[in-house]
Amino acid sequence: MTDLTRLTASELAAKIHKREITSVEATQAHLDRIAEVDGAVNAFLHVDTEGALAAARKVDGDLAEGREPVSPIAGVPLALKDVLTTKGVPTTCGSKTLENWLPPYDATVTRRLREAGVVILGKTNMDEFAMGSSTENSAYGPTRNPWDRERIPGGSGGGSSASLAAFEAPLAIGTDTGGSIRQPAAVTGTVGVKPTYGGVSRYGLVAFSSSLDQAGPCARSVLDAALLHEVIAGHDPMDSTSIDAPVPPVVTAARAGLKGDLTGVKVGVVAEFSGEGYQPGVQRSFEAAVAQLKDLGAEVVEVSCPNFTYALPAYYLIAPSECSSNLARFDAMRYGLRVADDGTHSAEEVMSLTREAGFGAEVKRRIMLGTYALSSGYYDAYYGSAQKVRTLITRDFTAAFEKVDVLVSPTTPTTAFKIGERVDDPLAMYLADLCTIPANLAGNAAMSVPSGLSDEDGLPVGLQIMAPALADDRLYRVGAAYEVARGPLLDRIPELKGVSA
Amino acid sequence: MSNISRDEVAHLAKLARLAVTEKELDVFAGQLDQILDAVAKVGEVAADDIPPTSHAVPLTNVFRADEIRPSLSQEQALSGAPAAEEGRFRVPRILGEEQ
């Protein structure tokens, strides 16, 4: 292993832009690291060696000819979640349905990364169509948590979080529908941000639940996440829900936060996110985090958001309902898998047999649950009521943000659980998203930042910070200040010794 | 009392175009029943006077000029097709034998 894989994105960018090292060297170091350890981690579904090196050479060529770097992270390698389309590069969404599919176009996030000179190393593993909290629902095998390979790396973006913790990439992209960026970040000791809904374009993000899905940055430091955030965010006419407003000044906010002073910031502790169901070590870590924020000068008060406890049930009606509609597109006709097309089956039979063969259990469960919640006779009791809860949760946030600048809670009720432990118990699995879902339902911005190790099992804990819509910069100021005060965490990860692909 | 019967799950699977197996029906019926029990909790607070929210960001219609823009070529559009003939998607027969 070379030192280059241990650097942050901003450190790597500085060296590349000063031409102390080349982007090709940085990229090759990460490709070598992937070759060395990914057999044991399974963070990547596809490694695009040729594409990555070509992108790196382009950055090096431009710099050699004296041109300014096209972005502050030009030349830095990145791992892209396999739910964002990449032209001519496999995009499977962790599903057999899209095995071997080569998209004919780039997602807007992909395009912005390319235009910013970011080097896309490959595509990361995920729960099938982003449905899950452990990455065990991938059709291509689970990703393992680099802290303890018997445990889950979170989900659905477990490949992205694990790639960061395993030093296979300094930056990654995730997508967060109910916590799929923040929960994986929490259990791997990395940083993950769900921007305000509409802040990052969904064009080319394979849809799961369109009113909730949001792509965002994943990194090993708050500043790196901010640098990536500014590259991928911004208005996009190709997404009708994209916000036509300036990107919040997240990099400036992160740099301000790094000074370690939160004087004048009002922090609200969500009263409902504690007590029964919360692992004692997570609870103690959270209490220490709150004390730390006070030490940094923040004023801390307790805030009640009484409807947050209804967020989980509302989510598991809204998301499956939207999923049942969105995944109707996988009909075996225009792209993706087709089975039983032998002349004896009708189009409808081919469709049903293909969907049966192509989808895993969790996807089928959610499609059926959504079909049920949307059917006449049940619509008002289930989907209609869930939409009302969504209003109540938004009202709770609005009331809270009249009193405080940001809200904080543990990101997840527990540290990483063991692979296999919850896979046959959907309700237990859903609890992993308990604290992250409210921000998806209301559409506001939220971050998970490393918060030390749980004292009982030595596994990472995340601190969740939530800010109002379009105030993403507040996450970065508070997150960066907390990160500085808390000190580095990934230095303490066990080395992936004795593994090779 | 259960929320959902095995027959209802079979009907849902048919509506959703999922050719599920008998064994899957047994498992899914139990799991969906449990999940519905848990999510029904939303009814506790969903009073009549609360308006529903379908979307976090207030949506307004987005207009653009109706101008021809670059799009996928026929070849690109068909590139992922499971079967194509003469520049078109080839699909299995739509009607059954008796129709």
Coordinates of C-alpha atoms in Angstrom, one line a residue:
Chain A
M1 CA 0.0 0.0 0.0
T2 CA 1.2 3.5 -0.8
D3 CA 0.7 6.6 1.2
L4 CA -1.4 8.2 -1.5
T5 CA -4.5 6.2 -0.5
R6 CA -4.3 7.6 3.0
L7 CA -4.6 11.2 1.9
T8 CA -7.8 13.2 1.9
A9 CA -9.2 14.4 -1.4
S10 CA -8.1 18.0 -0.6
E11 CA -4.5 16.9 0.2
L12 CA -4.4 14.8 -3.0
A13 CA -5.8 17.6 -5.1
A14 CA -3.1 20.0 -3.7
K15 CA -0.3 17.7 -4.6
I16 CA -1.7 17.0 -8.1
H17 CA -2.3 20.7 -8.8
K18 CA 1.2 21.6 -7.6
R19 CA 2.4 18.8 -9.8
E20 CA 4.2 17.0 -6.9
I21 CA 2.4 13.9 -8.0
T22 CA 0.3 13.1 -11.1
S23 CA -3.3 12.2 -11.2
V24 CA -2.3 9.0 -12.9
E25 CA -0.1 8.1 -9.9
A26 CA -2.9 8.8 -7.5
T27 CA -5.4 6.9 -9.6
Q28 CA -3.0 3.9 -10.0
A29 CA -2.4 3.8 -6.2
H30 CA -6.1 3.5 -5.6
L31 CA -6.6 0.9 -8.4
D32 CA -3.7 -1.1 -6.8
R33 CA -5.4 -0.8 -3.4
I34 CA -8.7 -2.1 -4.9
A35 CA -6.9 -5.0 -6.5
E36 CA -5.3 -5.8 -3.1
V37 CA -8.2 -5.6 -0.7
D38 CA -11.5 -5.6 -2.6
G39 CA -11.7 -9.4 -2.8
A40 CA -12.2 -9.1 1.0
V41 CA -14.5 -6.0 1.0
N42 CA -16.6 -6.3 -2.2
A43 CA -17.2 -2.6 -2.4
F44 CA -16.9 -2.5 -6.2
L45 CA -19.2 -4.1 -8.7
H46 CA -17.2 -2.8 -11.6
V47 CA -13.7 -1.2 -11.8
D48 CA -13.2 0.9 -14.9
T49 CA -9.4 0.8 -15.0
E50 CA -9.1 2.2 -18.6
G51 CA -11.6 4.9 -18.1
A52 CA -10.1 6.0 -14.8
L53 CA -6.6 6.2 -16.2
A54 CA -7.7 8.0 -19.3
A55 CA -9.5 10.7 -17.2
A56 CA -6.4 11.0 -15.0
R57 CA -4.2 11.5 -18.0
K58 CA -6.4 14.2 -19.3
V59 CA -6.1 16.1 -16.0
D60 CA -2.3 15.6 -16.0
G61 CA -2.1 16.8 -19.6
D62 CA -4.1 20.0 -18.9
L63 CA -1.9 20.8 -15.9
A64 CA 1.3 20.1 -17.8
E65 CA 0.2 22.6 -20.5
G66 CA -0.2 25.2 -17.8
R67 CA -4.0 25.3 -17.6
E68 CA -5.7 25.9 -14.2
P69 CA -7.3 22.8 -12.7
V70 CA -11.0 22.7 -13.8
S71 CA -12.2 22.2 -10.2
P72 CA -10.7 22.1 -6.7
I73 CA -10.8 18.3 -6.9
A74 CA -9.7 17.8 -10.5
G75 CA -7.6 14.6 -10.7
V76 CA -8.9 13.0 -7.5
P77 CA -10.3 9.5 -7.8
L78 CA -13.9 8.7 -6.7
A79 CA -16.2 5.7 -6.3
L80 CA -19.6 6.0 -7.9
K81 CA -22.7 4.3 -6.6
D82 CA -24.0 1.9 -9.2
V83 CA -27.4 3.6 -9.3
L84 CA -26.2 6.5 -11.3
T85 CA -25.9 5.9 -15.1
T86 CA -22.5 5.9 -16.7
K87 CA -22.4 6.0 -20.5
G88 CA -21.0 2.7 -21.8
V89 CA -20.0 1.5 -18.3
P90 CA -22.1 -1.1 -16.5
T91 CA -24.9 0.2 -14.2
T92 CA -26.6 -2.7 -12.4
C93 CA -28.3 -1.1 -9.3
G94 CA -27.2 -4.3 -7.6
S95 CA -29.9 -6.2 -9.5
K96 CA -29.9 -9.1 -11.9
T97 CA -32.4 -7.2 -13.9
L98 CA -29.7 -4.8 -15.1
E99 CA -26.8 -7.2 -15.3
N100 CA -24.7 -6.3 -18.4
W101 CA -26.8 -3.2 -19.1
L102 CA -24.6 -0.4 -20.6
P103 CA -26.5 2.9 -20.3
P104 CA -26.5 5.0 -23.4
Y105 CA -26.2 8.2 -21.4
D106 CA -24.5 9.8 -18.3
A107 CA -26.4 10.9 -15.3
T108 CA -26.1 14.7 -14.6
V109 CA -24.0 13.8 -11.5
T110 CA -21.7 11.6 -13.6
R111 CA -21.4 14.4 -16.2
R112 CA -20.6 17.0 -13.6
L113 CA -17.9 14.8 -12.1
R114 CA -16.3 14.2 -15.5
E115 CA -16.4 17.9 -16.3
A116 CA -14.8 18.7 -12.9
G117 CA -11.9 16.3 -13.8
V118 CA -12.9 13.8 -11.1
V119 CA -11.6 10.4 -11.9
I120 CA -14.3 7.7 -11.7
L121 CA -12.6 4.5 -10.5
G122 CA -15.7 2.3 -10.8
K123 CA -19.2 1.5 -9.6
T124 CA -20.0 0.6 -6.0
N125 CA -22.1 -2.2 -4.5
M126 CA -25.5 -1.5 -3.1
D127 CA -28.8 -3.0 -1.9
E128 CA -30.8 -3.8 -5.0
F129 CA -32.4 -0.6 -6.4
A130 CA -31.2 1.1 -3.2
M131 CA -33.7 -0.9 -1.0
G132 CA -32.1 -2.0 2.2
S133 CA -29.9 -1.0 5.1
S134 CA -27.1 -3.5 4.9
T135 CA -26.0 -4.1 1.2
E136 CA -27.0 -7.7 1.8
N137 CA -29.8 -7.2 -0.8
S138 CA -27.3 -6.9 -3.6
A139 CA -27.6 -9.6 -6.2
Y140 CA -23.8 -9.6 -6.3
G141 CA -23.1 -10.5 -2.7
P142 CA -22.8 -8.4 0.4
T143 CA -20.2 -5.7 0.9
R144 CA -18.2 -6.2 4.2
N145 CA -17.5 -3.5 6.7
P146 CA -13.7 -2.8 6.8
W147 CA -13.9 -2.3 10.6
D148 CA -15.1 -5.9 11.0
R149 CA -15.7 -8.0 7.9
E150 CA -18.3 -10.1 9.7
R151 CA -20.5 -6.9 9.9
I152 CA -22.6 -4.9 7.4
P153 CA -21.2 -1.6 6.0
G154 CA -24.7 0.0 6.1
G155 CA -27.0 0.3 3.1
S156 CA -28.1 0.9 0.6
G157 CA -24.7 2.6 -0.1
G158 CA -22.5 0.1 1.6
G159 CA -20.1 -0.1 -1.3
S160 CA -19.5 3.6 -1.3
S161 CA -19.0 3.8 2.5
A162 CA -16.8 0.7 2.6
S163 CA -14.6 2.0 -0.3
L164 CA -13.8 5.1 1.8
A165 CA -13.1 3.1 5.0
A166 CA -10.9 0.6 3.1
F167 CA -8.9 3.5 1.5
E168 CA -9.9 2.3 -2.0
A169 CA -11.2 5.8 -2.8
P170 CA -11.0 9.2 -1.0
L171 CA -14.4 10.3 -2.3
A172 CA -17.6 8.5 -3.2
I173 CA -21.1 9.3 -4.3
G174 CA -24.2 7.9 -2.5
T175 CA -27.9 8.3 -2.8
D176 CA -30.2 8.8 0.2
T177 CA -33.9 7.9 0.1
G178 CA -34.3 7.0 3.8
G179 CA -30.7 7.2 5.1
S180 CA -28.7 5.3 2.5
I181 CA -25.8 7.8 2.6
R182 CA -25.9 8.7 6.3
Q183 CA -26.4 5.3 7.9
P184 CA -23.5 3.7 5.9
A185 CA -21.4 6.7 6.8
A186 CA -22.2 6.2 10.5
V187 CA -21.3 2.5 10.7
T188 CA -18.0 2.9 8.8
G189 CA -16.7 6.0 10.5
T190 CA -17.0 8.2 7.4
V191 CA -18.8 11.4 6.4
G192 CA -22.0 11.3 4.4
V193 CA -24.4 14.2 3.4
K194 CA -27.9 14.1 2.1
P195 CA -28.3 17.5 0.5
T196 CA -31.6 19.4 0.4
Y197 CA -34.1 17.6 -1.9
G198 CA -33.6 19.1 -5.3
G199 CA -30.1 20.3 -4.6
V200 CA -28.5 17.6 -6.7
S201 CA -30.0 16.5 -10.0
R202 CA -31.8 13.2 -10.2
Y203 CA -31.4 12.9 -14.0
G204 CA -29.8 9.5 -14.6
L205 CA -30.3 8.4 -11.0
V206 CA -32.3 5.1 -11.4
A207 CA -35.5 6.0 -9.5
F208 CA -36.6 4.1 -6.4
S209 CA -38.8 6.7 -4.6
S210 CA -38.8 9.9 -6.7
S211 CA -40.1 12.3 -4.0
L212 CA -37.3 11.2 -1.6
D213 CA -34.3 10.1 -3.7
Q214 CA -31.3 12.5 -3.4
A215 CA -27.7 11.9 -4.4
G216 CA -24.9 13.4 -2.2
P217 CA -21.3 13.4 -1.3
C218 CA -19.4 10.8 0.8
A219 CA -15.9 11.3 2.1
R220 CA -13.4 10.8 4.9
S221 CA -13.5 14.5 6.0
V222 CA -16.2 17.2 6.1
L223 CA -14.1 19.5 3.9
D224 CA -13.8 16.8 1.2
A225 CA -17.5 16.3 1.3
A226 CA -18.1 20.0 0.8
L227 CA -15.7 20.1 -2.1
L228 CA -17.6 17.3 -3.7
H229 CA -20.9 18.8 -2.9
E230 CA -20.1 21.9 -4.8
V231 CA -19.1 19.9 -7.9
I232 CA -22.3 17.8 -8.1
A233 CA -24.9 20.3 -6.9
G234 CA -26.8 23.0 -8.8
H235 CA -29.8 23.5 -11.0
D236 CA -30.4 21.1 -13.9
P237 CA -33.2 21.6 -16.4
M238 CA -33.2 17.8 -17.0
D239 CA -34.8 17.3 -13.5
S240 CA -38.1 19.1 -13.0
T241 CA -37.6 19.0 -9.2
S242 CA -34.2 20.5 -9.3
I243 CA -34.0 23.7 -7.3
D244 CA -33.2 26.8 -9.3
A245 CA -31.2 28.6 -6.7
P246 CA -27.5 29.1 -5.9
V247 CA -25.8 26.2 -4.2
P248 CA -25.4 26.9 -0.4
P249 CA -21.8 28.0 0.4
V250 CA -20.8 24.6 1.8
V251 CA -17.0 24.9 1.3
T252 CA -16.8 28.3 2.9
A253 CA -18.9 26.9 5.8
A254 CA -16.7 23.9 6.2
R255 CA -13.5 26.0 6.3
A256 CA -15.2 28.3 8.9
G257 CA -16.1 25.2 11.0
L258 CA -12.5 24.0 10.9
K259 CA -11.6 26.9 13.1
G260 CA -13.4 25.0 15.9
D261 CA -15.7 27.8 17.2
L262 CA -19.5 27.4 17.3
T263 CA -20.2 30.5 19.4
G264 CA -23.7 31.8 18.5
V265 CA -24.9 28.5 17.0
K266 CA -28.1 27.1 18.5
V267 CA -28.2 23.3 18.5
G268 CA -31.4 21.3 19.3
V269 CA -31.2 17.7 20.6
V270 CA -34.2 15.7 19.3
A271 CA -35.8 14.4 22.5
E272 CA -37.6 11.5 20.7
F273 CA -34.4 9.9 19.3
S274 CA -33.2 8.2 22.5
G275 CA -34.2 5.6 25.1
E276 CA -35.5 2.2 24.3
G277 CA -34.0 0.6 21.2
Y278 CA -30.8 2.7 21.4
Q279 CA -27.6 0.8 22.1
P280 CA -26.1 2.2 25.3
G281 CA -22.7 2.8 23.7
V282 CA -24.3 4.8 20.9
Q283 CA -26.3 6.8 23.6
R284 CA -23.1 7.5 25.5
S285 CA -21.2 8.6 22.4
F286 CA -24.1 10.9 21.6
E287 CA -24.1 12.5 25.0
A288 CA -20.3 13.0 24.7
A289 CA -21.0 14.6 21.3
V290 CA -23.5 17.0 22.8
A291 CA -21.0 18.0 25.5
Q292 CA -18.4 18.5 22.9
L293 CA -20.7 20.9 20.9
K294 CA -21.2 22.9 24.1
D295 CA -17.4 23.1 24.6
L296 CA -17.2 24.5 21.1
G297 CA -19.4 27.3 22.2
A298 CA -22.8 26.1 20.8
E299 CA -25.9 26.7 22.9
V300 CA -27.7 23.4 23.3
V301 CA -31.4 22.9 24.0
E302 CA -33.7 19.9 23.9
V303 CA -36.4 20.0 21.3
S304 CA -39.4 17.8 20.9
C305 CA -40.5 16.6 17.5
P306 CA -43.4 14.4 18.5
N307 CA -44.3 13.2 15.1
F308 CA -40.8 11.9 14.2
T309 CA -41.8 8.5 15.7
Y310 CA -44.3 8.2 12.9
A311 CA -41.7 8.8 10.2
L312 CA -40.6 5.2 9.9
P313 CA -44.2 3.8 9.3
A314 CA -44.9 6.7 6.9
Y315 CA -41.8 6.0 5.0
Y316 CA -42.5 2.3 4.6
L317 CA -45.8 3.3 2.9
I318 CA -44.6 6.2 0.7
A319 CA -41.3 4.7 -0.5
P320 CA -42.8 1.3 -1.5
S321 CA -45.8 3.0 -3.2
E322 CA -43.5 5.1 -5.3
C323 CA -41.2 2.1 -5.9
S324 CA -44.2 0.0 -7.1
S325 CA -44.8 2.6 -9.8
N326 CA -41.2 3.3 -10.7
L327 CA -40.1 -0.3 -11.0
A328 CA -42.9 -1.0 -13.5
R329 CA -40.5 0.3 -16.1
F330 CA -38.6 -3.1 -15.8
D331 CA -41.0 -4.9 -18.1
A332 CA -38.5 -6.9 -20.2
M333 CA -39.3 -5.1 -23.4
R334 CA -36.9 -2.2 -24.0
Y335 CA -33.8 -3.0 -21.9
G336 CA -32.6 -5.2 -19.1
L337 CA -33.3 -8.9 -18.4
R338 CA -35.8 -11.0 -20.4
V339 CA -36.4 -14.7 -19.7
A340 CA -38.8 -17.3 -21.2
D341 CA -39.0 -15.6 -24.6
D342 CA -39.3 -19.0 -26.3
G343 CA -42.4 -18.4 -28.4
T344 CA -44.7 -20.2 -26.0
H345 CA -45.2 -17.3 -23.6
S346 CA -47.2 -14.1 -24.1
A347 CA -45.7 -10.7 -23.4
E348 CA -47.4 -10.6 -20.0
E349 CA -46.1 -14.0 -19.0
V350 CA -42.6 -13.0 -20.1
M351 CA -42.9 -9.8 -18.1
S352 CA -44.0 -11.7 -14.9
L353 CA -41.4 -14.4 -15.3
T354 CA -38.6 -11.9 -15.9
R355 CA -39.5 -9.8 -12.9
E356 CA -39.7 -12.9 -10.8
A357 CA -36.2 -13.9 -12.0
G358 CA -34.7 -10.5 -11.9
F359 CA -35.8 -9.0 -8.6
G360 CA -34.7 -10.1 -5.1
A361 CA -37.0 -10.7 -2.1
E362 CA -36.8 -7.2 -0.7
V363 CA -37.7 -5.5 -4.0
K364 CA -40.6 -7.9 -4.5
R365 CA -41.9 -7.2 -0.9
R366 CA -41.8 -3.5 -1.5
I367 CA -43.5 -3.6 -4.9
M368 CA -46.3 -5.7 -3.4
L369 CA -46.6 -3.5 -0.3
G370 CA -46.8 -0.4 -2.5
T371 CA -49.3 -2.0 -4.8
Y372 CA -51.4 -2.8 -1.8
A373 CA -51.1 0.7 -0.2
L374 CA -52.1 2.4 -3.5
S375 CA -55.1 0.1 -4.2
S376 CA -58.6 1.4 -3.9
G377 CA -60.1 0.6 -0.6
Y378 CA -56.8 0.9 1.2
Y379 CA -55.4 4.1 -0.3
D380 CA -56.9 6.5 2.4
A381 CA -55.9 4.3 5.3
Y382 CA -52.3 3.7 4.2
Y383 CA -50.9 6.0 1.5
G384 CA -53.2 8.9 2.3
S385 CA -52.4 8.8 6.0
A386 CA -48.7 8.5 5.3
Q387 CA -48.9 11.7 3.3
K388 CA -50.5 13.5 6.2
V389 CA -47.7 12.3 8.5
R390 CA -45.3 13.8 6.0
T391 CA -47.1 17.2 6.6
L392 CA -46.8 16.7 10.4
I393 CA -43.1 15.9 10.2
T394 CA -42.5 19.0 8.1
R395 CA -44.4 21.1 10.7
D396 CA -42.2 19.6 13.5
F397 CA -39.1 20.6 11.6
T398 CA -40.4 24.1 10.9
A399 CA -41.3 24.6 14.6
A400 CA -37.9 23.3 15.7
F401 CA -35.9 25.5 13.3
E402 CA -37.7 28.6 14.7
K403 CA -35.9 27.8 17.9
V404 CA -32.5 26.3 16.8
D405 CA -30.1 26.5 13.8
V406 CA -29.5 22.7 13.6
L407 CA -30.9 19.5 15.1
V408 CA -28.7 16.6 16.3
S409 CA -29.3 13.0 17.0
P410 CA -27.5 9.7 16.7
T411 CA -27.4 8.7 13.0
T412 CA -28.4 5.1 13.8
P413 CA -29.8 3.4 16.9
T414 CA -27.0 0.8 16.9
T415 CA -23.5 0.2 15.5
A416 CA -23.0 -2.1 12.5
F417 CA -24.9 -5.4 13.0
K418 CA -23.6 -8.8 11.9
I419 CA -24.1 -9.9 8.3
G420 CA -27.2 -12.2 8.2
E421 CA -28.6 -11.0 11.5
R422 CA -31.6 -9.1 10.2
V423 CA -31.8 -10.3 6.6
D424 CA -34.9 -12.5 7.2
D425 CA -36.6 -9.9 9.5
P426 CA -37.6 -6.9 7.4
L427 CA -39.0 -4.9 10.3
A428 CA -35.7 -5.2 12.3
M429 CA -33.8 -4.2 9.2
Y430 CA -36.1 -1.1 8.7
L431 CA -35.2 0.1 12.3
A432 CA -31.7 1.0 11.0
D433 CA -33.2 4.1 9.3
L434 CA -35.2 5.3 12.3
C435 CA -33.4 8.6 12.8
T436 CA -32.5 9.4 9.2
I437 CA -36.0 9.2 7.6
P438 CA -37.6 12.4 8.9
A439 CA -35.1 14.5 6.8
N440 CA -36.1 12.6 3.6
L441 CA -39.8 13.1 4.2
A442 CA -39.4 16.8 4.8
G443 CA -36.7 17.2 2.2
N444 CA -34.3 19.1 4.3
A445 CA -30.5 18.7 4.5
A446 CA -28.7 16.2 6.9
M447 CA -25.2 14.9 7.5
S448 CA -23.6 12.0 9.4
V449 CA -20.2 12.8 10.9
P450 CA -18.0 10.3 12.7
S451 CA -18.5 10.4 16.5
G452 CA -15.9 8.0 17.9
L453 CA -16.3 4.4 18.7
S454 CA -18.9 2.8 20.8
D455 CA -17.3 1.8 24.2
E456 CA -18.9 -1.6 24.3
D457 CA -18.0 -3.0 20.9
G458 CA -15.3 -0.7 19.4
L459 CA -17.4 0.1 16.3
P460 CA -18.0 3.5 14.7
V461 CA -20.9 5.7 15.8
G462 CA -22.3 8.6 13.7
L463 CA -23.6 12.0 14.8
Q464 CA -26.5 13.2 12.7
I465 CA -26.8 16.9 12.1
M466 CA -30.0 18.2 10.4
A467 CA -30.5 21.7 8.9
P468 CA -33.4 23.4 7.2
A469 CA -33.9 23.1 3.4
L470 CA -31.4 25.1 1.5
A471 CA -29.3 25.6 4.6
D472 CA -26.9 22.8 3.8
D473 CA -24.0 25.1 4.7
R474 CA -25.0 24.9 8.4
L475 CA -24.3 21.1 8.4
Y476 CA -20.8 21.7 7.2
R477 CA -19.9 24.4 9.7
V478 CA -21.1 22.4 12.7
G479 CA -19.8 19.1 11.2
A480 CA -16.3 20.4 10.5
A481 CA -16.1 22.0 14.0
Y482 CA -17.1 18.7 15.6
E483 CA -14.7 16.7 13.4
V484 CA -11.8 18.9 14.5
A485 CA -12.7 18.7 18.2
R486 CA -13.2 14.9 18.0
G487 CA -10.1 14.1 16.1
P488 CA -9.5 11.5 13.4
L489 CA -11.2 8.2 13.6
L490 CA -10.2 6.2 10.6
D491 CA -6.6 6.1 11.9
R492 CA -7.8 3.5 14.3
I493 CA -9.3 1.1 11.7
P494 CA -7.6 -2.3 11.7
E495 CA -5.4 -2.8 8.6
L496 CA -6.9 -5.2 6.1
K497 CA -4.0 -7.6 6.5
G498 CA -3.4 -10.8 4.7
V499 CA -6.1 -10.2 2.1
S500 CA -5.5 -10.1 -1.6
A501 CA -7.8 -10.5 -4.5
Chain B
M1 CA -56.8 -10.9 12.9
S2 CA -54.4 -10.7 9.9
N3 CA -54.3 -7.7 7.7
I4 CA -53.7 -9.6 4.5
S5 CA -54.5 -13.1 3.3
R6 CA -52.3 -15.4 1.2
D7 CA -54.9 -15.1 -1.6
E8 CA -54.6 -11.3 -1.5
V9 CA -50.8 -11.5 -1.7
A10 CA -51.2 -13.8 -4.8
H11 CA -53.5 -11.2 -6.3
L12 CA -51.0 -8.4 -5.6
A13 CA -48.3 -10.4 -7.2
K14 CA -50.4 -10.8 -10.3
L15 CA -51.2 -7.1 -10.4
A16 CA -47.5 -6.3 -10.0
R17 CA -46.5 -8.8 -12.7
L18 CA -44.4 -11.0 -10.4
A19 CA -44.7 -14.7 -11.1
V20 CA -44.0 -15.6 -7.4
T21 CA -43.7 -19.2 -6.3
E22 CA -45.9 -21.0 -3.8
K23 CA -43.1 -21.0 -1.3
E24 CA -42.6 -17.2 -1.7
L25 CA -46.3 -16.6 -1.2
D26 CA -46.1 -18.3 2.2
V27 CA -43.1 -16.2 3.3
F28 CA -44.4 -12.9 1.9
A29 CA -47.9 -13.3 3.3
G30 CA -46.5 -13.5 6.8
Q31 CA -44.0 -10.7 6.3
L32 CA -46.4 -8.3 4.6
D33 CA -48.9 -8.9 7.4
Q34 CA -46.3 -7.9 10.0
I35 CA -45.2 -4.9 8.0
L36 CA -48.8 -3.7 7.6
D37 CA -49.3 -4.0 11.3
A38 CA -46.4 -1.7 11.9
V39 CA -47.1 0.9 9.3
A40 CA -50.8 1.1 10.2
K41 CA -49.6 3.3 13.1
V42 CA -49.8 6.3 10.7
G43 CA -53.6 6.2 11.3
E44 CA -53.1 7.3 14.9
V45 CA -52.2 10.9 13.9
A46 CA -53.6 11.3 10.4
A47 CA -56.6 13.5 11.3
D48 CA -59.1 14.7 8.7
D49 CA -57.9 18.4 8.9
I50 CA -54.3 17.7 8.0
P51 CA -53.5 18.2 4.3
P52 CA -51.4 15.5 2.6
T53 CA -47.9 16.3 1.4
S54 CA -46.9 14.5 -1.8
H55 CA -43.6 16.3 -2.3
A56 CA -41.2 18.1 0.0
V57 CA -40.5 21.0 -2.3
P58 CA -43.5 23.0 -3.6
L59 CA -43.8 22.1 -7.3
T60 CA -44.7 24.4 -10.1
N61 CA -44.9 23.3 -13.7
V62 CA -41.7 23.8 -15.6
F63 CA -41.9 25.0 -19.1
R64 CA -39.3 25.1 -21.8
A65 CA -39.3 26.1 -25.5
D66 CA -40.4 23.3 -27.8
E67 CA -37.2 23.0 -29.7
I68 CA -35.5 20.0 -31.2
R69 CA -32.6 18.9 -29.1
P70 CA -30.1 16.1 -29.5
S71 CA -31.4 12.7 -28.4
L72 CA -30.5 9.1 -28.5
S73 CA -30.1 7.6 -32.0
Q74 CA -32.2 4.6 -33.0
E75 CA -29.1 2.4 -32.5
Q76 CA -28.5 3.8 -29.0
A77 CA -32.1 3.4 -28.0
L78 CA -32.1 -0.2 -29.1
S79 CA -28.6 -0.9 -27.7
G80 CA -30.0 -2.4 -24.4
A81 CA -33.0 -4.2 -25.9
P82 CA -33.3 -7.9 -25.1
A83 CA -34.4 -8.4 -28.7
A84 CA -34.6 -6.1 -31.7
E85 CA -35.4 -6.5 -35.4
E86 CA -35.4 -4.1 -38.3
G87 CA -34.6 -1.2 -36.0
R88 CA -37.5 -1.9 -33.6
F89 CA -38.0 -3.6 -30.2
R90 CA -39.1 -7.2 -30.8
V91 CA -41.7 -8.2 -28.1
P92 CA -43.4 -11.6 -27.4
R93 CA -46.9 -12.0 -28.7
I94 CA -49.4 -9.7 -26.9
L95 CA -52.5 -11.9 -27.3
G96 CA -53.1 -15.3 -25.8
E97 CA -54.0 -18.4 -28.0
E98 CA -57.7 -18.0 -27.2
Q99 CA -58.0 -14.3 -27.8

